[in-house]
Amino acid sequence: MSQQHDNSPADQSRVGAHGGMENSFGFQKVDEESKQGLVNEVFHSVAKRYDVMNDLMSAGLHRAWKDAMVSWLAPPKIPSHIQNWRSLDVAGGTGDIAFRIVEASDRQAHTTVLDINGSMLAVGQERAAKKGLLNNVDFVEANAEKLPFEDNSFDAYTIAFGIRNVPHIDWALEEAFRVLKPGGRFLCLEFSEVEMPLLDKIYDQWSFHAIPAIGKMITGDADSYKYLVESIRKFPKQQDFANMITAAGFSRVTWRNFTGGIASLHSGWKI
């Protein structure tokens, strides 16, 4: 994968609640217009190895974190002809969250998987077919910053390990608020700032030294994994991201840390 950026010094500081990810491709400063294309290259590259990528980034814990996310969402098990409960999973191309939601509802819920990357969606559609879930899940290729849905369309909006790759996070949050029904739930699972002493040092060593090397060994592509690690370190810390969610209009905004803050699950309601 080739990375195109200017020669500005690498900036390793986290962005705050006022944004800045739109000009950041990992630690490198990029033009706002080129950010999405660069991110697309990464996910075209890693799509078929996406589960391996998440295993590397989380030491396998992403599976338990995703289970906890869907447990907190608690999709209803009411028959769909009585309550047509619908969720939107954004940047969820491979279907990990969507499939969990459908199964947690006893296959009563319907989930729309939206991703900007066709390679990721192709993996998800293939997996959905194998699991017999095509009646419960549909797939839409579109941008999180401009959702192709009417206002007040969904009961829940989920996004797992995707929002840090959206150039304009504030736009995505505003769109999440717009398409949710009144009383709808927003849940975002994302790598975050490690708050446990010593664990932060260990995780840094693993992230910056081991992950790109292993990524190259498994996929022949170290650059994509280097970007993914750096993007985690650029993403706003927990309180700053919570402030962004609140600024988009959500109420009762809270978060839960997982594994000392390696990941955080943020929640908000459209009231």
PDB file of C-alpha atoms in Angstrom:
ATOM      1  CA  MET A   1       0.000   0.000   0.000  1.00  0.00           C
ATOM      2  CA  SER A   2       1.347   3.431  -0.855  1.00  0.00           C
ATOM      3  CA  GLN A   3       0.840   6.373   1.459  1.00  0.00           C
ATOM      4  CA  GLN A   4       0.721   9.906   0.108  1.00  0.00           C
ATOM      5  CA  HIS A   5       1.394  12.694   2.560  1.00  0.00           C
ATOM      6  CA  ASP A   6       3.319  15.895   2.870  1.00  0.00           C
ATOM      7  CA  ASN A   7       6.666  16.314   4.563  1.00  0.00           C
ATOM      8  CA  SER A   8       5.295  17.903   7.741  1.00  0.00           C
ATOM      9  CA  PRO A   9       6.729  16.551  11.004  1.00  0.00           C
ATOM     10  CA  ALA A  10       4.796  13.601  12.401  1.00  0.00           C
ATOM     11  CA  ASP A  11       2.282  14.689  15.046  1.00  0.00           C
ATOM     12  CA  GLN A  12       1.673  12.002  17.665  1.00  0.00           C
ATOM     13  CA  SER A  13      -0.648  14.025  19.932  1.00  0.00           C
ATOM     14  CA  ARG A  14      -4.299  13.077  20.302  1.00  0.00           C
ATOM     15  CA  VAL A  15      -6.900  15.313  18.730  1.00  0.00           C
ATOM     16  CA  GLY A  16      -9.398  16.894  21.103  1.00  0.00           C
ATOM     17  CA  ALA A  17     -13.137  17.410  21.189  1.00  0.00           C
ATOM     18  CA  HIS A  18     -12.902  20.008  18.424  1.00  0.00           C
ATOM     19  CA  GLY A  19     -11.685  17.455  15.886  1.00  0.00           C
ATOM     20  CA  GLY A  20      -8.614  17.173  13.711  1.00  0.00           C
ATOM     21  CA  MET A  21      -8.829  13.616  12.395  1.00  0.00           C
ATOM     22  CA  GLU A  22      -9.823  14.953   8.967  1.00  0.00           C
ATOM     23  CA  ASN A  23      -6.214  16.085   8.425  1.00  0.00           C
ATOM     24  CA  SER A  24      -4.588  13.064  10.032  1.00  0.00           C
ATOM     25  CA  PHE A  25      -3.587   9.837   8.322  1.00  0.00           C
ATOM     26  CA  GLY A  26      -2.045   8.168  11.317  1.00  0.00           C
ATOM     27  CA  PHE A  27       0.671  10.511  12.534  1.00  0.00           C
ATOM     28  CA  GLN A  28       1.051  12.166   9.134  1.00  0.00           C
ATOM     29  CA  LYS A  29      -0.705  15.357   8.129  1.00  0.00           C
ATOM     30  CA  VAL A  30      -2.681  15.009   4.899  1.00  0.00           C
ATOM     31  CA  ASP A  31      -5.018  17.132   2.816  1.00  0.00           C
ATOM     32  CA  GLU A  32      -8.615  16.847   3.971  1.00  0.00           C
ATOM     33  CA  GLU A  33      -9.659  15.817   0.459  1.00  0.00           C
ATOM     34  CA  SER A  34      -7.235  12.879   0.309  1.00  0.00           C
ATOM     35  CA  LYS A  35      -7.933  11.349   3.738  1.00  0.00           C
ATOM     36  CA  GLN A  36     -10.876   9.159   2.712  1.00  0.00           C
ATOM     37  CA  GLY A  37      -9.063   7.727  -0.296  1.00  0.00           C
ATOM     38  CA  LEU A  38      -6.063   6.776   1.808  1.00  0.00           C
ATOM     39  CA  VAL A  39      -8.271   5.077   4.385  1.00  0.00           C
ATOM     40  CA  ASN A  40     -10.098   3.215   1.599  1.00  0.00           C
ATOM     41  CA  GLU A  41      -6.762   1.809   0.410  1.00  0.00           C
ATOM     42  CA  VAL A  42      -6.087   0.444   3.879  1.00  0.00           C
ATOM     43  CA  PHE A  43      -9.384  -1.411   4.101  1.00  0.00           C
ATOM     44  CA  HIS A  44      -9.240  -2.749   0.545  1.00  0.00           C
ATOM     45  CA  SER A  45      -5.892  -4.178   1.614  1.00  0.00           C
ATOM     46  CA  VAL A  46      -7.002  -5.734   4.919  1.00  0.00           C
ATOM     47  CA  ALA A  47     -10.621  -6.725   4.122  1.00  0.00           C
ATOM     48  CA  LYS A  48     -10.029 -10.466   3.795  1.00  0.00           C
ATOM     49  CA  ARG A  49      -7.845 -10.439   6.919  1.00  0.00           C
ATOM     50  CA  TYR A  50     -10.012  -8.103   8.977  1.00  0.00           C
ATOM     51  CA  ASP A  51     -10.570 -10.564  11.825  1.00  0.00           C
ATOM     52  CA  VAL A  52      -6.826 -11.180  11.975  1.00  0.00           C
ATOM     53  CA  MET A  53      -6.282  -7.425  12.140  1.00  0.00           C
ATOM     54  CA  ASN A  54      -8.671  -7.020  15.066  1.00  0.00           C
ATOM     55  CA  ASP A  55      -7.125  -9.996  16.822  1.00  0.00           C
ATOM     56  CA  LEU A  56      -3.724  -8.318  16.523  1.00  0.00           C
ATOM     57  CA  MET A  57      -4.974  -4.914  17.661  1.00  0.00           C
ATOM     58  CA  SER A  58      -6.792  -6.312  20.706  1.00  0.00           C
ATOM     59  CA  ALA A  59      -4.926  -9.551  21.476  1.00  0.00           C
ATOM     60  CA  GLY A  60      -8.164 -11.338  20.610  1.00  0.00           C
ATOM     61  CA  LEU A  61     -10.274  -9.419  23.115  1.00  0.00           C
ATOM     62  CA  HIS A  62     -12.352  -7.620  20.462  1.00  0.00           C
ATOM     63  CA  ARG A  63     -14.708 -10.591  20.357  1.00  0.00           C
ATOM     64  CA  ALA A  64     -15.596 -10.263  24.050  1.00  0.00           C
ATOM     65  CA  TRP A  65     -15.876  -6.472  23.730  1.00  0.00           C
ATOM     66  CA  LYS A  66     -18.298  -6.828  20.807  1.00  0.00           C
ATOM     67  CA  ASP A  67     -20.365  -9.324  22.786  1.00  0.00           C
ATOM     68  CA  ALA A  68     -20.510  -6.812  25.651  1.00  0.00           C
ATOM     69  CA  MET A  69     -21.569  -4.067  23.243  1.00  0.00           C
ATOM     70  CA  VAL A  70     -24.529  -6.067  21.961  1.00  0.00           C
ATOM     71  CA  SER A  71     -25.457  -7.137  25.505  1.00  0.00           C
ATOM     72  CA  TRP A  72     -25.614  -3.465  26.526  1.00  0.00           C
ATOM     73  CA  LEU A  73     -27.745  -2.713  23.461  1.00  0.00           C
ATOM     74  CA  ALA A  74     -30.111  -5.591  24.372  1.00  0.00           C
ATOM     75  CA  PRO A  75     -32.027  -5.831  21.077  1.00  0.00           C
ATOM     76  CA  PRO A  76     -35.618  -6.929  21.734  1.00  0.00           C
ATOM     77  CA  LYS A  77     -36.753 -10.483  20.999  1.00  0.00           C
ATOM     78  CA  ILE A  78     -40.267  -9.362  20.094  1.00  0.00           C
ATOM     79  CA  PRO A  79     -41.489 -10.907  16.796  1.00  0.00           C
ATOM     80  CA  SER A  80     -40.806  -8.599  13.874  1.00  0.00           C
ATOM     81  CA  HIS A  81     -44.479  -8.527  12.792  1.00  0.00           C
ATOM     82  CA  ILE A  82     -45.297  -6.966  16.189  1.00  0.00           C
ATOM     83  CA  GLN A  83     -42.318  -4.638  16.570  1.00  0.00           C
ATOM     84  CA  ASN A  84     -40.264  -3.885  13.482  1.00  0.00           C
ATOM     85  CA  TRP A  85     -37.039  -3.066  15.377  1.00  0.00           C
ATOM     86  CA  ARG A  86     -34.265  -1.874  13.079  1.00  0.00           C
ATOM     87  CA  SER A  87     -30.629  -1.052  13.685  1.00  0.00           C
ATOM     88  CA  LEU A  88     -27.911   0.512  11.566  1.00  0.00           C
ATOM     89  CA  ASP A  89     -24.344  -0.738  11.888  1.00  0.00           C
ATOM     90  CA  VAL A  90     -21.941   1.752  10.327  1.00  0.00           C
ATOM     91  CA  ALA A  91     -18.429   0.883   9.140  1.00  0.00           C
ATOM     92  CA  GLY A  92     -19.440  -2.702   9.855  1.00  0.00           C
ATOM     93  CA  GLY A  93     -18.772  -4.240   6.461  1.00  0.00           C
ATOM     94  CA  THR A  94     -17.795  -7.718   7.598  1.00  0.00           C
ATOM     95  CA  GLY A  95     -20.942  -8.052   9.692  1.00  0.00           C
ATOM     96  CA  ASP A  96     -19.449  -8.791  13.116  1.00  0.00           C
ATOM     97  CA  ILE A  97     -21.812  -6.527  15.056  1.00  0.00           C
ATOM     98  CA  ALA A  98     -24.830  -6.980  12.793  1.00  0.00           C
ATOM     99  CA  PHE A  99     -24.764 -10.766  13.113  1.00  0.00           C
ATOM    100  CA  ARG A 100     -24.474 -10.533  16.890  1.00  0.00           C
ATOM    101  CA  ILE A 101     -27.460  -8.164  17.043  1.00  0.00           C
ATOM    102  CA  VAL A 102     -29.632 -10.446  14.922  1.00  0.00           C
ATOM    103  CA  GLU A 103     -28.728 -13.543  16.927  1.00  0.00           C
ATOM    104  CA  ALA A 104     -29.250 -11.713  20.268  1.00  0.00           C
ATOM    105  CA  SER A 105     -32.781 -10.853  19.113  1.00  0.00           C
ATOM    106  CA  ASP A 106     -33.538 -14.498  18.258  1.00  0.00           C
ATOM    107  CA  ARG A 107     -33.407 -13.435  14.609  1.00  0.00           C
ATOM    108  CA  GLN A 108     -36.274 -10.956  15.038  1.00  0.00           C
ATOM    109  CA  ALA A 109     -34.296  -7.734  14.474  1.00  0.00           C
ATOM    110  CA  HIS A 110     -33.246  -6.343  11.128  1.00  0.00           C
ATOM    111  CA  THR A 111     -29.853  -4.702  10.734  1.00  0.00           C
ATOM    112  CA  THR A 112     -28.556  -2.588   7.885  1.00  0.00           C
ATOM    113  CA  VAL A 113     -24.787  -2.784   7.475  1.00  0.00           C
ATOM    114  CA  LEU A 114     -23.325   0.365   5.971  1.00  0.00           C
ATOM    115  CA  ASP A 115     -19.721   0.700   4.852  1.00  0.00           C
ATOM    116  CA  ILE A 116     -17.905   2.998   2.432  1.00  0.00           C
ATOM    117  CA  ASN A 117     -15.665   0.136   1.364  1.00  0.00           C
ATOM    118  CA  GLY A 118     -17.007  -2.401  -1.116  1.00  0.00           C
ATOM    119  CA  SER A 119     -14.321  -4.963  -0.311  1.00  0.00           C
ATOM    120  CA  MET A 120     -15.427  -5.057   3.323  1.00  0.00           C
ATOM    121  CA  LEU A 121     -19.098  -5.366   2.335  1.00  0.00           C
ATOM    122  CA  ALA A 122     -18.316  -8.271   0.006  1.00  0.00           C
ATOM    123  CA  VAL A 123     -16.789 -10.168   2.937  1.00  0.00           C
ATOM    124  CA  GLY A 124     -19.873  -9.427   5.055  1.00  0.00           C
ATOM    125  CA  GLN A 125     -22.348 -10.530   2.395  1.00  0.00           C
ATOM    126  CA  GLU A 126     -20.501 -13.810   1.927  1.00  0.00           C
ATOM    127  CA  ARG A 127     -20.503 -14.427   5.680  1.00  0.00           C
ATOM    128  CA  ALA A 128     -24.212 -13.529   5.986  1.00  0.00           C
ATOM    129  CA  ALA A 129     -25.093 -16.027   3.269  1.00  0.00           C
ATOM    130  CA  LYS A 130     -23.146 -18.793   5.030  1.00  0.00           C
ATOM    131  CA  LYS A 131     -24.918 -17.999   8.308  1.00  0.00           C
ATOM    132  CA  GLY A 132     -28.375 -17.895   6.710  1.00  0.00           C
ATOM    133  CA  LEU A 133     -28.925 -14.286   7.771  1.00  0.00           C
ATOM    134  CA  LEU A 134     -29.678 -12.575   4.462  1.00  0.00           C
ATOM    135  CA  ASN A 135     -33.333 -12.083   5.477  1.00  0.00           C
ATOM    136  CA  ASN A 136     -32.220 -10.172   8.572  1.00  0.00           C
ATOM    137  CA  VAL A 137     -29.299  -8.163   7.223  1.00  0.00           C
ATOM    138  CA  ASP A 138     -28.879  -5.914   4.216  1.00  0.00           C
ATOM    139  CA  PHE A 139     -25.734  -4.173   2.996  1.00  0.00           C
ATOM    140  CA  VAL A 140     -25.370  -0.594   1.797  1.00  0.00           C
ATOM    141  CA  GLU A 141     -22.249   1.037   0.348  1.00  0.00           C
ATOM    142  CA  ALA A 142     -22.296   4.667   1.501  1.00  0.00           C
ATOM    143  CA  ASN A 143     -20.482   7.313   3.535  1.00  0.00           C
ATOM    144  CA  ALA A 144     -21.027   7.674   7.295  1.00  0.00           C
ATOM    145  CA  GLU A 145     -20.757  11.439   6.865  1.00  0.00           C
ATOM    146  CA  LYS A 146     -23.843  11.516   4.610  1.00  0.00           C
ATOM    147  CA  LEU A 147     -26.220   8.644   5.297  1.00  0.00           C
ATOM    148  CA  PRO A 148     -28.733   7.743   2.547  1.00  0.00           C
ATOM    149  CA  PHE A 149     -31.641   7.354   4.982  1.00  0.00           C
ATOM    150  CA  GLU A 150     -34.561   9.482   6.091  1.00  0.00           C
ATOM    151  CA  ASP A 151     -34.708  11.164   9.480  1.00  0.00           C
ATOM    152  CA  ASN A 152     -35.921   9.012  12.393  1.00  0.00           C
ATOM    153  CA  SER A 153     -35.386   5.703  10.593  1.00  0.00           C
ATOM    154  CA  PHE A 154     -33.608   3.442  13.104  1.00  0.00           C
ATOM    155  CA  ASP A 155     -34.011   2.266  16.697  1.00  0.00           C
ATOM    156  CA  ALA A 156     -30.259   1.864  17.193  1.00  0.00           C
ATOM    157  CA  TYR A 157     -27.008   3.009  15.587  1.00  0.00           C
ATOM    158  CA  THR A 158     -23.835   1.031  16.239  1.00  0.00           C
ATOM    159  CA  ILE A 159     -20.268   1.509  15.075  1.00  0.00           C
ATOM    160  CA  ALA A 160     -17.328  -0.622  16.217  1.00  0.00           C
ATOM    161  CA  PHE A 161     -13.701   0.284  15.524  1.00  0.00           C
ATOM    162  CA  GLY A 162     -14.789   2.452  12.614  1.00  0.00           C
ATOM    163  CA  ILE A 163     -15.387   6.009  13.714  1.00  0.00           C
ATOM    164  CA  ARG A 164     -11.698   6.877  14.052  1.00  0.00           C
ATOM    165  CA  ASN A 165     -11.367   6.205  10.300  1.00  0.00           C
ATOM    166  CA  VAL A 166     -14.108   8.705   9.406  1.00  0.00           C
ATOM    167  CA  PRO A 167     -12.476  12.006   8.377  1.00  0.00           C
ATOM    168  CA  HIS A 168     -15.173  14.269   9.858  1.00  0.00           C
ATOM    169  CA  ILE A 169     -16.234  12.536  13.055  1.00  0.00           C
ATOM    170  CA  ASP A 170     -18.569  15.378  14.016  1.00  0.00           C
ATOM    171  CA  TRP A 171     -20.473  15.015  10.738  1.00  0.00           C
ATOM    172  CA  ALA A 172     -20.866  11.260  11.324  1.00  0.00           C
ATOM    173  CA  LEU A 173     -22.192  11.859  14.848  1.00  0.00           C
ATOM    174  CA  GLU A 174     -24.699  14.434  13.578  1.00  0.00           C
ATOM    175  CA  GLU A 175     -25.881  11.959  10.938  1.00  0.00           C
ATOM    176  CA  ALA A 176     -26.235   9.271  13.606  1.00  0.00           C
ATOM    177  CA  PHE A 177     -28.476  11.588  15.603  1.00  0.00           C
ATOM    178  CA  ARG A 178     -30.520  12.496  12.525  1.00  0.00           C
ATOM    179  CA  VAL A 179     -31.351   8.950  11.413  1.00  0.00           C
ATOM    180  CA  LEU A 180     -32.193   7.642  14.892  1.00  0.00           C
ATOM    181  CA  LYS A 181     -35.793   7.649  16.043  1.00  0.00           C
ATOM    182  CA  PRO A 182     -36.654   9.615  19.200  1.00  0.00           C
ATOM    183  CA  GLY A 183     -35.649   7.296  22.025  1.00  0.00           C
ATOM    184  CA  GLY A 184     -33.033   5.667  19.798  1.00  0.00           C
ATOM    185  CA  ARG A 185     -29.674   4.445  21.094  1.00  0.00           C
ATOM    186  CA  PHE A 186     -26.165   5.277  19.874  1.00  0.00           C
ATOM    187  CA  LEU A 187     -23.340   2.869  20.748  1.00  0.00           C
ATOM    188  CA  CYS A 188     -19.736   3.264  19.652  1.00  0.00           C
ATOM    189  CA  LEU A 189     -16.938   0.825  20.462  1.00  0.00           C
ATOM    190  CA  GLU A 190     -13.480   2.205  19.774  1.00  0.00           C
ATOM    191  CA  PHE A 191      -9.872   1.800  20.797  1.00  0.00           C
ATOM    192  CA  SER A 192      -9.100   4.507  23.315  1.00  0.00           C
ATOM    193  CA  GLU A 193      -6.585   5.840  25.833  1.00  0.00           C
ATOM    194  CA  VAL A 194      -5.146   3.213  28.168  1.00  0.00           C
ATOM    195  CA  GLU A 195      -5.635   4.482  31.716  1.00  0.00           C
ATOM    196  CA  MET A 196      -3.952   1.666  33.634  1.00  0.00           C
ATOM    197  CA  PRO A 197      -0.312   2.294  34.664  1.00  0.00           C
ATOM    198  CA  LEU A 198       2.197  -0.113  33.128  1.00  0.00           C
ATOM    199  CA  LEU A 199      -0.442  -1.546  30.759  1.00  0.00           C
ATOM    200  CA  ASP A 200      -0.103   1.602  28.630  1.00  0.00           C
ATOM    201  CA  LYS A 201       3.639   1.004  28.201  1.00  0.00           C
ATOM    202  CA  ILE A 202       3.152  -2.673  27.366  1.00  0.00           C
ATOM    203  CA  TYR A 203       0.395  -1.895  24.871  1.00  0.00           C
ATOM    204  CA  ASP A 204       2.509   0.791  23.189  1.00  0.00           C
ATOM    205  CA  GLN A 205       5.367  -1.655  22.710  1.00  0.00           C
ATOM    206  CA  TRP A 206       3.006  -4.251  21.282  1.00  0.00           C
ATOM    207  CA  SER A 207       1.226  -1.759  19.014  1.00  0.00           C
ATOM    208  CA  PHE A 208       4.116   0.133  17.493  1.00  0.00           C
ATOM    209  CA  HIS A 209       6.656  -2.674  17.219  1.00  0.00           C
ATOM    210  CA  ALA A 210       4.879  -6.011  17.025  1.00  0.00           C
ATOM    211  CA  ILE A 211       1.651  -5.300  15.127  1.00  0.00           C
ATOM    212  CA  PRO A 212       3.137  -3.839  11.897  1.00  0.00           C
ATOM    213  CA  ALA A 213       5.770  -6.599  11.818  1.00  0.00           C
ATOM    214  CA  ILE A 214       3.167  -9.340  12.284  1.00  0.00           C
ATOM    215  CA  GLY A 215       0.868  -7.644   9.771  1.00  0.00           C
ATOM    216  CA  LYS A 216       3.657  -7.716   7.200  1.00  0.00           C
ATOM    217  CA  MET A 217       4.388 -11.360   7.952  1.00  0.00           C
ATOM    218  CA  ILE A 218       0.733 -12.413   7.591  1.00  0.00           C
ATOM    219  CA  THR A 219      -0.412 -10.137   4.757  1.00  0.00           C
ATOM    220  CA  GLY A 220       2.759  -8.643   3.289  1.00  0.00           C
ATOM    221  CA  ASP A 221       1.417  -5.206   4.216  1.00  0.00           C
ATOM    222  CA  ALA A 222       3.035  -3.408   7.161  1.00  0.00           C
ATOM    223  CA  ASP A 223       1.909   0.102   6.132  1.00  0.00           C
ATOM    224  CA  SER A 224      -1.804  -0.560   6.659  1.00  0.00           C
ATOM    225  CA  TYR A 225      -1.192  -1.900  10.146  1.00  0.00           C
ATOM    226  CA  LYS A 226       1.106   1.022  10.935  1.00  0.00           C
ATOM    227  CA  TYR A 227      -1.716   3.425   9.989  1.00  0.00           C
ATOM    228  CA  LEU A 228      -4.251   1.538  12.095  1.00  0.00           C
ATOM    229  CA  VAL A 229      -2.016   1.661  15.166  1.00  0.00           C
ATOM    230  CA  GLU A 230      -1.276   5.361  14.696  1.00  0.00           C
ATOM    231  CA  SER A 231      -4.951   6.189  14.143  1.00  0.00           C
ATOM    232  CA  ILE A 232      -5.717   4.732  17.574  1.00  0.00           C
ATOM    233  CA  ARG A 233      -3.206   7.097  19.169  1.00  0.00           C
ATOM    234  CA  LYS A 234      -4.688  10.106  17.348  1.00  0.00           C
ATOM    235  CA  PHE A 235      -8.294   9.413  18.365  1.00  0.00           C
ATOM    236  CA  PRO A 236      -9.729  11.657  21.121  1.00  0.00           C
ATOM    237  CA  LYS A 237      -9.511  10.411  24.689  1.00  0.00           C
ATOM    238  CA  GLN A 238     -12.695   9.169  26.351  1.00  0.00           C
ATOM    239  CA  GLN A 239     -13.964  12.457  27.818  1.00  0.00           C
ATOM    240  CA  ASP A 240     -13.234  14.414  24.636  1.00  0.00           C
ATOM    241  CA  PHE A 241     -15.111  11.902  22.504  1.00  0.00           C
ATOM    242  CA  ALA A 242     -18.021  11.928  24.965  1.00  0.00           C
ATOM    243  CA  ASN A 243     -18.108  15.713  24.584  1.00  0.00           C
ATOM    244  CA  MET A 244     -18.333  15.293  20.808  1.00  0.00           C
ATOM    245  CA  ILE A 245     -21.259  12.893  21.184  1.00  0.00           C
ATOM    246  CA  THR A 246     -23.020  15.375  23.449  1.00  0.00           C
ATOM    247  CA  ALA A 247     -22.351  18.215  20.997  1.00  0.00           C
ATOM    248  CA  ALA A 248     -24.115  16.192  18.280  1.00  0.00           C
ATOM    249  CA  GLY A 249     -27.312  16.304  20.358  1.00  0.00           C
ATOM    250  CA  PHE A 250     -27.209  13.082  22.369  1.00  0.00           C
ATOM    251  CA  SER A 251     -28.294  12.845  25.999  1.00  0.00           C
ATOM    252  CA  ARG A 252     -27.260  10.618  28.906  1.00  0.00           C
ATOM    253  CA  VAL A 253     -23.828  10.139  27.339  1.00  0.00           C
ATOM    254  CA  THR A 254     -21.680   7.632  29.204  1.00  0.00           C
ATOM    255  CA  TRP A 255     -18.850   5.217  28.513  1.00  0.00           C
ATOM    256  CA  ARG A 256     -17.384   1.986  29.837  1.00  0.00           C
ATOM    257  CA  ASN A 257     -13.690   1.143  29.618  1.00  0.00           C
ATOM    258  CA  PHE A 258     -12.601  -2.333  28.633  1.00  0.00           C
ATOM    259  CA  THR A 259      -9.229  -3.821  29.598  1.00  0.00           C
ATOM    260  CA  GLY A 260      -7.874  -0.724  31.270  1.00  0.00           C
ATOM    261  CA  GLY A 261      -9.036   1.621  28.504  1.00  0.00           C
ATOM    262  CA  ILE A 262      -7.567  -0.222  25.517  1.00  0.00           C
ATOM    263  CA  ALA A 263     -11.116   0.104  24.217  1.00  0.00           C
ATOM    264  CA  SER A 264     -14.127   2.124  25.357  1.00  0.00           C
ATOM    265  CA  LEU A 265     -17.821   1.673  24.686  1.00  0.00           C
ATOM    266  CA  HIS A 266     -19.691   4.980  24.418  1.00  0.00           C
ATOM    267  CA  SER A 267     -23.461   5.291  24.745  1.00  0.00           C
ATOM    268  CA  GLY A 268     -25.910   8.112  24.042  1.00  0.00           C
ATOM    269  CA  TRP A 269     -29.654   8.521  23.560  1.00  0.00           C
ATOM    270  CA  LYS A 270     -31.737  10.627  21.215  1.00  0.00           C
ATOM    271  CA  ILE A 271     -34.269  12.141  23.583  1.00  0.00           C
TER     272      ILE A 271
END
